[in-house]
Coordinates of N, CA, C and O in Angstrom, one line a residue:
T1 N -8.4 21.8 103.0 CA -8.1 22.9 102.1 C -7.6 24.1 102.8 O -6.7 24.8 102.3
I2 N -8.2 24.4 103.9 CA -7.7 25.6 104.6 C -6.3 25.4 105.2 O -5.5 26.3 105.1
W3 N -6.0 24.2 105.6 CA -4.6 23.9 106.0 C -3.6 24.0 104.9 O -2.6 24.6 105.0
L4 N -4.0 23.5 103.7 CA -3.2 23.6 102.5 C -3.0 25.1 102.1 O -1.8 25.5 101.8
A5 N -4.0 25.9 102.2 CA -3.9 27.3 101.8 C -3.1 28.1 102.9 O -2.3 29.0 102.5
T6 N -3.2 27.7 104.1 CA -2.4 28.3 105.2 C -0.9 28.1 105.0 O -0.1 29.0 105.1
V7 N -0.6 26.8 104.7 CA 0.8 26.5 104.5 C 1.3 27.2 103.2 O 2.5 27.6 103.2
S8 N 0.5 27.3 102.2 CA 0.9 28.0 101.0 C 1.2 29.4 101.2 O 2.1 30.0 100.7
I9 N 0.4 30.1 102.1 CA 0.6 31.5 102.4 C 1.9 31.6 103.2 O 2.7 32.6 103.0
A10 N 2.1 30.7 104.1 CA 3.4 30.7 104.9 C 4.6 30.6 104.0 O 5.6 31.3 104.1
L11 N 4.5 29.7 103.0 CA 5.6 29.5 102.1 C 5.8 30.7 101.2 O 6.9 31.1 100.9
T12 N 4.7 31.3 100.8 CA 4.7 32.6 100.0 C 5.5 33.7 100.8 O 6.3 34.4 100.2
I13 N 5.1 33.8 102.1 CA 5.8 34.9 102.9 C 7.3 34.5 103.1 O 8.1 35.4 103.0
A14 N 7.6 33.2 103.3 CA 8.9 32.8 103.6 C 9.8 32.9 102.4 O 11.0 33.0 102.5
I15 N 9.3 32.7 101.2 CA 10.1 32.7 100.0 C 10.0 33.9 99.2 O 11.0 34.5 98.7
G16 N 8.8 34.4 98.9 CA 8.5 35.5 98.0 C 9.0 36.9 98.5 O 9.7 37.6 97.8
I17 N 8.8 37.2 99.8 CA 9.2 38.5 100.3 C 10.8 38.5 100.4 O 11.4 39.5 99.9
P18 N 11.5 37.5 100.9 CA 12.9 37.6 100.9 C 13.5 37.7 99.5 O 14.5 38.4 99.2
A19 N 12.9 36.9 98.6 CA 13.4 37.0 97.2 C 13.3 38.4 96.6 O 14.2 38.8 95.9
G20 N 12.1 39.0 96.8 CA 11.9 40.4 96.3 C 12.9 41.4 97.0 O 13.4 42.3 96.3
V21 N 13.2 41.2 98.3 CA 14.1 42.1 98.9 C 15.5 41.9 98.4 O 16.2 42.9 98.1
V22 N 15.9 40.7 98.2 CA 17.3 40.4 97.7 C 17.4 41.0 96.3 O 18.4 41.6 95.9
A23 N 16.4 40.8 95.5 CA 16.4 41.3 94.1 C 16.5 42.8 94.1 O 17.2 43.4 93.3
A24 N 15.7 43.4 95.0 CA 15.7 44.9 95.0 C 17.1 45.5 95.5 O 17.5 46.5 94.9
L25 N 17.7 44.8 96.4 CA 18.9 45.3 96.9 C 20.1 45.0 96.0 O 21.1 45.7 96.1
N26 N 19.9 44.1 95.1 CA 20.9 43.8 94.0 C 20.4 44.2 92.7 O 20.7 43.5 91.7
R27 N 19.7 45.3 92.6 CA 19.1 45.7 91.3 C 20.1 45.9 90.2 O 21.1 46.5 90.4
G28 N 19.8 45.3 89.1 CA 20.6 45.4 87.9 C 21.8 44.4 87.9 O 22.5 44.3 86.9
R29 N 22.0 43.6 88.9 CA 23.1 42.6 89.0 C 22.6 41.3 88.6 O 21.4 41.1 88.3
M30 N 23.5 40.3 88.6 CA 23.2 39.0 88.1 C 22.1 38.3 89.0 O 21.2 37.6 88.5
L31 N 22.2 38.5 90.3 CA 21.3 37.9 91.3 C 19.9 38.4 91.0 O 18.9 37.7 91.1
D32 N 19.7 39.7 90.8 CA 18.4 40.3 90.4 C 17.9 39.7 89.2 O 16.7 39.3 89.1
N33 N 18.7 39.5 88.2 CA 18.3 38.9 86.9 C 17.8 37.4 87.1 O 16.8 37.0 86.6
L34 N 18.6 36.7 87.9 CA 18.2 35.3 88.2 C 16.8 35.2 88.9 O 16.0 34.4 88.6
I35 N 16.7 36.0 89.9 CA 15.4 36.0 90.7 C 14.3 36.5 89.8 O 13.2 35.9 89.8
S36 N 14.5 37.5 88.9 CA 13.4 37.9 88.0 C 13.0 36.9 87.0 O 11.8 36.7 86.8
V37 N 14.0 36.1 86.5 CA 13.7 35.0 85.6 C 12.9 33.9 86.3 O 11.9 33.4 85.8
A38 N 13.3 33.6 87.6 CA 12.5 32.6 88.3 C 11.1 33.1 88.6 O 10.2 32.3 88.6
V39 N 11.0 34.3 89.0 CA 9.6 34.9 89.3 C 8.7 34.8 88.0 O 7.6 34.4 88.1
V40 N 9.3 35.2 86.9 CA 8.5 35.2 85.7 C 8.1 33.8 85.3 O 7.0 33.5 84.9
G41 N 9.0 32.8 85.6 CA 8.8 31.4 85.3 C 7.6 30.9 86.2 O 6.8 30.2 85.7
L42 N 7.7 31.3 87.5 CA 6.6 30.9 88.4 C 5.2 31.5 88.0 O 4.2 30.8 88.2
L43 N 5.3 32.7 87.5 CA 4.0 33.3 87.0 C 3.5 32.7 85.7 O 2.3 32.7 85.5
A44 N 4.4 32.2 84.9 CA 4.0 31.7 83.6 C 3.5 30.3 83.6 O 2.7 29.9 82.8
V45 N 4.1 29.4 84.4 CA 3.8 28.0 84.4 C 2.6 27.7 85.3 O 2.5 28.2 86.4
P46 N 1.6 27.0 84.8 CA 0.4 26.7 85.6 C 0.7 25.8 86.8 O 1.7 25.1 86.8
N47 N -0.1 25.9 87.8 CA 0.1 25.1 89.0 C 0.2 23.6 88.8 O 1.0 23.0 89.5
F48 N -0.6 23.1 87.9 CA -0.6 21.6 87.8 C 0.7 21.2 87.1 O 1.2 20.1 87.4
C49 N 1.3 22.0 86.3 CA 2.6 21.6 85.7 C 3.7 21.6 86.7 O 4.5 20.7 86.8
I50 N 3.7 22.6 87.6 CA 4.6 22.7 88.7 C 4.4 21.5 89.6 O 5.3 20.8 90.1
G51 N 3.1 21.1 89.9 CA 2.8 19.9 90.7 C 3.4 18.7 90.1 O 3.9 17.8 90.8
L52 N 3.2 18.5 88.8 CA 3.7 17.3 88.1 C 5.3 17.3 88.2 O 5.9 16.2 88.3
L53 N 5.9 18.4 88.0 CA 7.4 18.5 88.1 C 7.8 18.1 89.5 O 8.8 17.4 89.7
L54 N 7.1 18.6 90.5 CA 7.4 18.3 91.9 C 7.3 16.8 92.2 O 8.1 16.2 92.8
I55 N 6.2 16.2 91.7 CA 6.0 14.7 91.8 C 7.1 14.0 91.1 O 7.7 13.0 91.7
S56 N 7.4 14.4 89.9 CA 8.4 13.7 89.2 C 9.8 13.8 89.8 O 10.5 12.8 89.9
T57 N 10.1 14.9 90.4 CA 11.4 15.1 91.0 C 11.5 14.5 92.4 O 12.4 13.7 92.6
F58 N 10.7 14.9 93.3 CA 10.8 14.6 94.7 C 10.2 13.3 95.1 O 10.6 12.7 96.1
S59 N 9.3 12.8 94.3 CA 8.7 11.5 94.7 C 9.2 10.3 93.8 O 9.6 9.3 94.3
V60 N 9.3 10.5 92.5 CA 9.7 9.5 91.6 C 11.2 9.3 91.6 O 11.7 8.2 91.8
Q61 N 11.9 10.4 91.3 CA 13.3 10.3 91.1 C 14.1 10.2 92.4 O 15.0 9.4 92.5
L62 N 13.8 11.1 93.3 CA 14.5 11.1 94.6 C 13.9 10.3 95.7 O 14.6 9.9 96.6
G63 N 12.6 10.1 95.7 CA 11.9 9.3 96.7 C 11.9 10.0 98.1 O 11.7 9.3 99.1
W64 N 11.9 11.3 98.1 CA 12.0 12.0 99.4 C 10.6 12.2 100.0 O 10.4 12.2 101.2
L65 N 9.6 12.5 99.1 CA 8.3 12.9 99.6 C 7.2 12.0 99.0 O 7.3 11.5 97.9
P66 N 6.1 11.8 99.8 CA 5.0 11.1 99.2 C 4.3 11.8 98.1 O 4.2 13.1 98.2
S67 N 3.8 11.1 97.1 CA 3.2 11.8 96.0 C 1.7 12.0 96.1 O 1.1 12.7 95.3
F68 N 1.1 11.4 97.1 CA -0.4 11.5 97.3 C -0.7 11.3 98.7 O 0.0 10.8 99.5
G69 N -2.0 11.7 99.1 CA -2.5 11.5 100.4 C -2.2 12.6 101.4 O -1.5 13.6 101.0
A70 N -2.6 12.5 102.6 CA -2.4 13.5 103.6 C -2.1 12.8 105.0 O -2.8 13.0 106.0
E71 N -1.1 11.9 105.0 CA -0.8 11.2 106.2 C 0.0 12.0 107.3 O -0.4 12.0 108.4
D72 N 1.1 12.6 106.9 CA 1.9 13.3 107.8 C 2.3 14.7 107.3 O 1.8 15.1 106.2
W73 N 3.2 15.4 108.0 CA 3.6 16.7 107.6 C 4.3 16.7 106.3 O 4.3 17.7 105.6
R74 N 5.0 15.6 105.9 CA 5.7 15.6 104.6 C 4.8 15.6 103.4 O 5.2 16.1 102.3
S75 N 3.6 15.1 103.6 CA 2.7 15.1 102.5 C 2.0 16.4 102.1 O 1.4 16.5 101.1
V76 N 2.2 17.5 102.9 CA 1.7 18.8 102.6 C 2.7 19.6 101.9 O 2.3 20.6 101.3
I77 N 4.0 19.3 101.8 CA 5.0 20.1 101.3 C 4.8 20.3 99.8 O 4.8 21.5 99.3
M78 N 4.7 19.3 99.0 CA 4.5 19.4 97.5 C 3.2 20.0 97.1 O 3.2 20.9 96.3
P79 N 2.1 19.7 97.7 CA 0.9 20.4 97.3 C 0.9 21.9 97.7 O 0.4 22.7 96.9
A80 N 1.5 22.2 98.8 CA 1.5 23.6 99.2 C 2.5 24.4 98.3 O 2.2 25.5 97.9
L81 N 3.6 23.8 97.9 CA 4.5 24.4 97.0 C 3.8 24.6 95.6 O 4.0 25.7 95.0
G82 N 3.1 23.6 95.1 CA 2.4 23.7 93.9 C 1.4 24.8 93.9 O 1.2 25.5 92.9
L83 N 0.7 24.9 95.0 CA -0.4 25.9 95.1 C 0.2 27.3 95.3 O -0.4 28.2 94.7
A84 N 1.3 27.4 96.0 CA 1.9 28.7 96.3 C 2.8 29.2 95.2 O 3.2 30.4 95.2
A85 N 3.1 28.4 94.2 CA 4.1 28.9 93.2 C 3.8 30.2 92.5 O 4.6 31.1 92.4
R86 N 2.6 30.3 92.0 CA 2.2 31.5 91.3 C 2.2 32.7 92.3 O 2.7 33.8 92.0
L87 N 1.7 32.5 93.5 CA 1.7 33.6 94.5 C 3.1 34.0 94.9 O 3.4 35.2 95.2
I88 N 4.0 33.0 95.0 CA 5.4 33.3 95.3 C 6.0 34.3 94.3 O 6.7 35.3 94.6
G89 N 5.7 34.0 93.0 CA 6.2 34.8 91.9 C 5.6 36.2 92.0 O 6.3 37.2 91.8
L90 N 4.3 36.3 92.2 CA 3.6 37.6 92.3 C 4.1 38.4 93.5 O 4.4 39.6 93.3
V91 N 4.3 37.8 94.6 CA 4.8 38.5 95.8 C 6.2 38.9 95.6 O 6.6 40.0 96.0
G92 N 7.0 38.0 95.1 CA 8.4 38.4 94.8 C 8.6 39.6 93.9 O 9.4 40.5 94.1
R93 N 7.8 39.6 92.8 CA 7.9 40.7 91.8 C 7.4 42.0 92.5 O 8.0 43.0 92.3
M94 N 6.3 41.9 93.2 CA 5.7 43.1 93.8 C 6.7 43.6 94.9 O 6.9 44.8 95.0
T95 N 7.2 42.8 95.7 CA 8.1 43.2 96.8 C 9.3 43.9 96.1 O 9.8 45.0 96.6
R96 N 9.9 43.3 95.1 CA 11.0 44.0 94.4 C 10.7 45.4 93.9 O 11.4 46.3 94.2
N97 N 9.6 45.5 93.2 CA 9.2 46.8 92.7 C 8.9 47.8 93.8 O 9.3 49.0 93.6
V98 N 8.2 47.4 94.8 CA 7.9 48.4 95.9 C 9.2 48.8 96.6 O 9.3 49.9 97.0
M99 N 10.1 47.8 96.9 CA 11.3 48.1 97.6 C 12.2 49.1 96.8 O 12.7 50.0 97.3
I100 N 12.2 48.9 95.5 CA 13.0 49.8 94.6 C 12.4 51.2 94.7 O 13.1 52.2 94.8
E101 N 11.1 51.3 94.7 CA 10.4 52.6 94.8 C 10.7 53.2 96.1 O 11.0 54.4 96.2
E102 N 10.6 52.4 97.2 CA 10.9 53.0 98.5 C 12.3 53.4 98.7 O 12.6 54.4 99.4
L103 N 13.3 52.7 98.1 CA 14.7 53.0 98.3 C 15.0 54.3 97.6 O 16.1 54.9 98.0
R104 N 14.2 54.8 96.7 CA 14.5 56.1 96.1 C 13.9 57.3 96.8 O 14.1 58.5 96.4
K105 N 13.2 57.1 97.9 CA 12.5 58.2 98.6 C 13.5 59.0 99.5 O 14.5 58.5 99.8
D106 N 13.0 60.2 99.8 CA 13.8 61.1 100.6 C 14.2 60.6 102.0 O 15.3 60.9 102.5
Y107 N 13.3 59.9 102.6 CA 13.6 59.4 104.0 C 14.7 58.4 104.0 O 15.5 58.3 105.0
V108 N 14.9 57.7 102.9 CA 16.1 56.8 102.9 C 17.4 57.6 102.8 O 18.4 57.3 103.4
R109 N 17.4 58.6 101.9 CA 18.5 59.5 101.8 C 18.8 60.2 103.1 O 20.0 60.3 103.5
T110 N 17.8 60.6 103.9 CA 18.0 61.2 105.2 C 18.6 60.2 106.2 O 19.5 60.5 106.9
A111 N 18.1 59.0 106.2 CA 18.6 58.0 107.1 C 20.1 57.7 106.8 O 20.9 57.4 107.7
R112 N 20.4 57.6 105.5 CA 21.9 57.4 105.1 C 22.7 58.6 105.6 O 23.8 58.4 106.0
A113 N 22.2 59.8 105.4 CA 22.9 61.0 105.9 C 23.1 61.0 107.4 O 24.1 61.5 107.9
K114 N 22.2 60.4 108.1 CA 22.3 60.3 109.6 C 23.4 59.3 110.0 O 23.8 59.3 111.1
G115 N 23.8 58.4 109.1 CA 24.8 57.4 109.4 C 24.2 56.1 109.8 O 25.0 55.3 110.3
L116 N 23.0 55.8 109.5 CA 22.4 54.5 109.9 C 23.0 53.5 108.9 O 23.3 53.7 107.8
R117 N 23.1 52.3 109.5 CA 23.7 51.2 108.6 C 22.6 50.7 107.6 O 21.4 50.9 107.8
R118 N 23.1 50.1 106.6 CA 22.2 49.8 105.4 C 21.1 48.8 105.9 O 20.0 48.9 105.5
H119 N 21.5 47.7 106.7 CA 20.5 46.8 107.1 C 19.4 47.4 108.0 O 18.3 47.0 108.0
V120 N 19.8 48.4 108.8 CA 18.8 49.0 109.7 C 17.9 49.8 108.8 O 16.7 49.8 109.0
I121 N 18.4 50.5 107.8 CA 17.5 51.3 106.9 C 16.6 50.4 106.2 O 15.4 50.6 106.1
V122 N 17.1 49.3 105.7 CA 16.3 48.3 104.9 C 15.2 47.7 105.7 O 14.0 47.6 105.4
I123 N 15.6 47.2 106.9 CA 14.6 46.4 107.7 C 13.6 47.3 108.4 O 12.4 47.1 108.4
R124 N 14.2 48.3 109.1 CA 13.3 49.2 109.9 C 12.4 50.1 109.1 O 11.3 50.5 109.5
H125 N 13.0 50.7 108.1 CA 12.3 51.7 107.4 C 11.7 51.3 106.0 O 10.5 51.4 105.8
V126 N 12.5 50.8 105.1 CA 12.1 50.5 103.8 C 11.2 49.3 103.8 O 10.1 49.4 103.2
L127 N 11.6 48.2 104.4 CA 10.7 47.0 104.3 C 9.4 47.2 105.0 O 8.4 46.7 104.5
R128 N 9.4 47.9 106.1 CA 8.2 48.2 106.8 C 7.2 48.9 105.9 O 6.0 48.6 105.9
N129 N 7.6 49.9 105.2 CA 6.7 50.7 104.3 C 6.4 49.8 103.0 O 5.3 50.0 102.5
A130 N 7.3 49.0 102.6 CA 7.1 48.2 101.4 C 6.1 47.1 101.6 O 5.4 46.6 100.7
L131 N 6.0 46.6 102.9 CA 5.1 45.5 103.1 C 3.6 45.8 103.1 O 2.8 44.9 103.0
I132 N 3.3 47.1 103.2 CA 1.9 47.5 103.2 C 1.1 47.0 101.9 O 0.1 46.2 102.1
P133 N 1.6 47.3 100.7 CA 0.8 46.8 99.6 C 1.1 45.3 99.4 O 0.2 44.6 98.8
V134 N 2.2 44.7 99.8 CA 2.5 43.3 99.6 C 1.5 42.5 100.5 O 1.0 41.5 100.0
V135 N 1.3 42.9 101.7 CA 0.4 42.1 102.6 C -1.0 42.2 102.1 O -1.8 41.3 102.2
T136 N -1.4 43.4 101.5 CA -2.7 43.5 100.9 C -2.9 42.5 99.8 O -4.0 41.9 99.7
V137 N -1.9 42.4 98.9 CA -2.0 41.4 97.8 C -2.1 40.0 98.3 O -2.9 39.2 97.8
I138 N -1.3 39.7 99.3 CA -1.4 38.3 99.9 C -2.8 38.0 100.4 O -3.3 37.0 100.2
G139 N -3.4 39.0 101.1 CA -4.7 38.8 101.6 C -5.7 38.6 100.5 O -6.6 37.8 100.6
L140 N -5.6 39.4 99.5 CA -6.6 39.3 98.4 C -6.4 38.0 97.6 O -7.4 37.5 97.0
Q141 N -5.2 37.5 97.6 CA -4.9 36.2 96.8 C -5.3 35.0 97.6 O -5.3 33.9 97.1
A142 N -5.7 35.1 98.9 CA -6.1 34.0 99.7 C -7.3 33.3 99.1 O -7.4 32.0 99.1
G143 N -8.2 34.0 98.5 CA -9.3 33.5 97.8 C -8.9 32.7 96.6 O -9.5 31.6 96.3
Y144 N -7.9 33.2 95.9 CA -7.4 32.4 94.7 C -6.9 31.1 95.2 O -7.0 30.1 94.5
L145 N -6.2 31.0 96.3 CA -5.6 29.8 96.8 C -6.7 28.7 97.0 O -6.5 27.6 96.7
L146 N -7.8 29.2 97.5 CA -8.9 28.2 97.8 C -9.5 27.7 96.5 O -9.9 26.6 96.3
G147 N -9.6 28.6 95.5 CA -10.1 28.2 94.2 C -9.1 27.4 93.4 O -9.5 26.4 92.7
G148 N -7.8 27.7 93.5 CA -6.8 27.0 92.8 C -6.5 25.6 93.4 O -5.8 24.8 92.9
A149 N -7.0 25.4 94.6 CA -6.7 24.2 95.4 C -7.4 23.0 94.7 O -7.1 21.8 94.9
I150 N -8.4 23.2 93.9 CA -9.2 22.1 93.3 C -8.3 21.3 92.4 O -8.2 20.0 92.6
V151 N -7.5 21.9 91.6 CA -6.6 21.1 90.7 C -5.5 20.4 91.5 O -5.1 19.3 91.3
I152 N -4.9 21.2 92.4 CA -3.8 20.7 93.2 C -4.3 19.5 94.1 O -3.6 18.5 94.2
E153 N -5.4 19.6 94.7 CA -6.0 18.6 95.5 C -6.2 17.3 94.7 O -5.9 16.2 95.2
R154 N -6.7 17.5 93.5 CA -6.9 16.3 92.7 C -5.6 15.7 92.2 O -5.5 14.4 92.2
L155 N -4.6 16.5 91.9 CA -3.3 16.0 91.4 C -2.6 15.2 92.5 O -2.0 14.2 92.3
F156 N -2.7 15.7 93.8 CA -2.0 15.0 94.9 C -2.9 14.1 95.7 O -2.4 13.7 96.8
S157 N -4.1 13.9 95.3 CA -5.1 13.1 96.0 C -5.2 13.6 97.5 O -5.2 12.9 98.4
W158 N -5.3 14.9 97.6 CA -5.4 15.6 98.9 C -6.9 15.7 99.2 O -7.7 16.2 98.5
P159 N -7.3 15.2 100.4 CA -8.7 15.2 100.7 C -9.1 16.6 101.2 O -8.7 17.1 102.2
G160 N -9.9 17.3 100.4 CA -10.3 18.7 100.7 C -11.5 19.1 100.0 O -12.2 18.3 99.4
I161 N -11.8 20.4 100.0 CA -13.0 20.9 99.4 C -12.9 20.7 97.9 O -14.0 20.4 97.2
G162 N -11.8 20.9 97.2 CA -11.6 20.7 95.8 C -12.0 19.3 95.4 O -12.7 19.0 94.4
D163 N -11.5 18.3 96.1 CA -11.7 16.9 95.9 C -13.2 16.6 96.1 O -13.8 15.9 95.3
L164 N -13.8 17.2 97.1 CA -15.2 17.1 97.3 C -16.1 17.6 96.2 O -17.0 17.0 95.8
L165 N -15.6 18.8 95.6 CA -16.3 19.4 94.5 C -16.3 18.5 93.3 O -17.3 18.3 92.6
I166 N -15.1 17.9 93.0 CA -15.0 17.0 91.8 C -15.9 15.8 92.0 O -16.5 15.4 91.0
N167 N -15.9 15.2 93.2 CA -16.7 14.1 93.4 C -18.2 14.4 93.3 O -19.0 13.6 92.8
A168 N -18.6 15.6 93.8 CA -20.0 16.1 93.7 C -20.4 16.3 92.2 O -21.5 16.0 91.9
V169 N -19.5 16.8 91.4 CA -19.8 16.9 90.0 C -20.0 15.5 89.4 O -20.9 15.3 88.6
G170 N -19.2 14.6 89.7 CA -19.3 13.2 89.2 C -20.6 12.5 89.6 O -21.2 11.8 88.9
L171 N -21.1 12.9 90.8 CA -22.3 12.3 91.3 C -23.6 13.2 91.0 O -24.7 12.8 91.4
R172 N -23.4 14.3 90.4 CA -24.4 15.2 90.0 C -25.2 15.7 91.3 O -26.4 15.8 91.2
D173 N -24.5 16.0 92.3 CA -25.0 16.5 93.5 C -25.0 18.0 93.5 O -24.1 18.7 93.9
Y174 N -26.1 18.6 92.9 CA -26.2 20.0 92.5 C -26.2 20.9 93.8 O -25.6 22.0 93.8
A175 N -26.8 20.4 94.8 CA -26.8 21.2 96.1 C -25.5 21.4 96.7 O -25.1 22.5 97.1
L176 N -24.7 20.3 96.7 CA -23.3 20.4 97.2 C -22.4 21.2 96.3 O -21.6 22.0 96.8
I177 N -22.6 21.1 95.0 CA -21.8 21.9 94.0 C -22.1 23.4 94.3 O -21.2 24.2 94.3
Q178 N -23.4 23.8 94.4 CA -23.7 25.2 94.7 C -23.2 25.7 96.0 O -22.7 26.8 96.1
A179 N -23.2 24.8 97.1 CA -22.7 25.2 98.4 C -21.2 25.5 98.3 O -20.7 26.4 98.9
I180 N -20.5 24.6 97.7 CA -19.0 24.8 97.6 C -18.7 26.0 96.7 O -17.8 26.7 97.1
T181 N -19.4 26.2 95.7 CA -19.1 27.3 94.8 C -19.4 28.6 95.5 O -18.6 29.6 95.4
I182 N -20.4 28.7 96.3 CA -20.8 29.9 97.0 C -19.7 30.1 98.1 O -19.2 31.2 98.4

């Protein structure tokens, strides 16, 4: 479960932050609208629905990835994407909003007046300041990933704490249920 949550956080950072930055830099344009629709879709659709779509597409129709188990590195891709989908949407939306707010500040205007290139301003100044609240949200959502892993682990037959909890409920092992819950 910790491995699955770690990969999910890595995917969130690799997809959510760049999507938010691109959307903020293209504010009001078609690309911003497309990313915003995708982000809202990721926030609106439950993880198990995204997991079922991933299984249907990449396992059944295309045959690229295994649909269950934890044999090799390919078997972690779909469960991690299913678990990270909501967090990717949250981080993408938050990064966009914070970046837009930071781009309006005086230090950005001063950096432009000094003649700094746009990518230098965005990467060195704006993104650095925008990442403070985004990293905080990612850290706070790590607990959600462990709780949300129960459904994803069951869906993908992933051996982890969530699967152990479901089996403990079936066996009425109250001590184990309490230990996992705590």
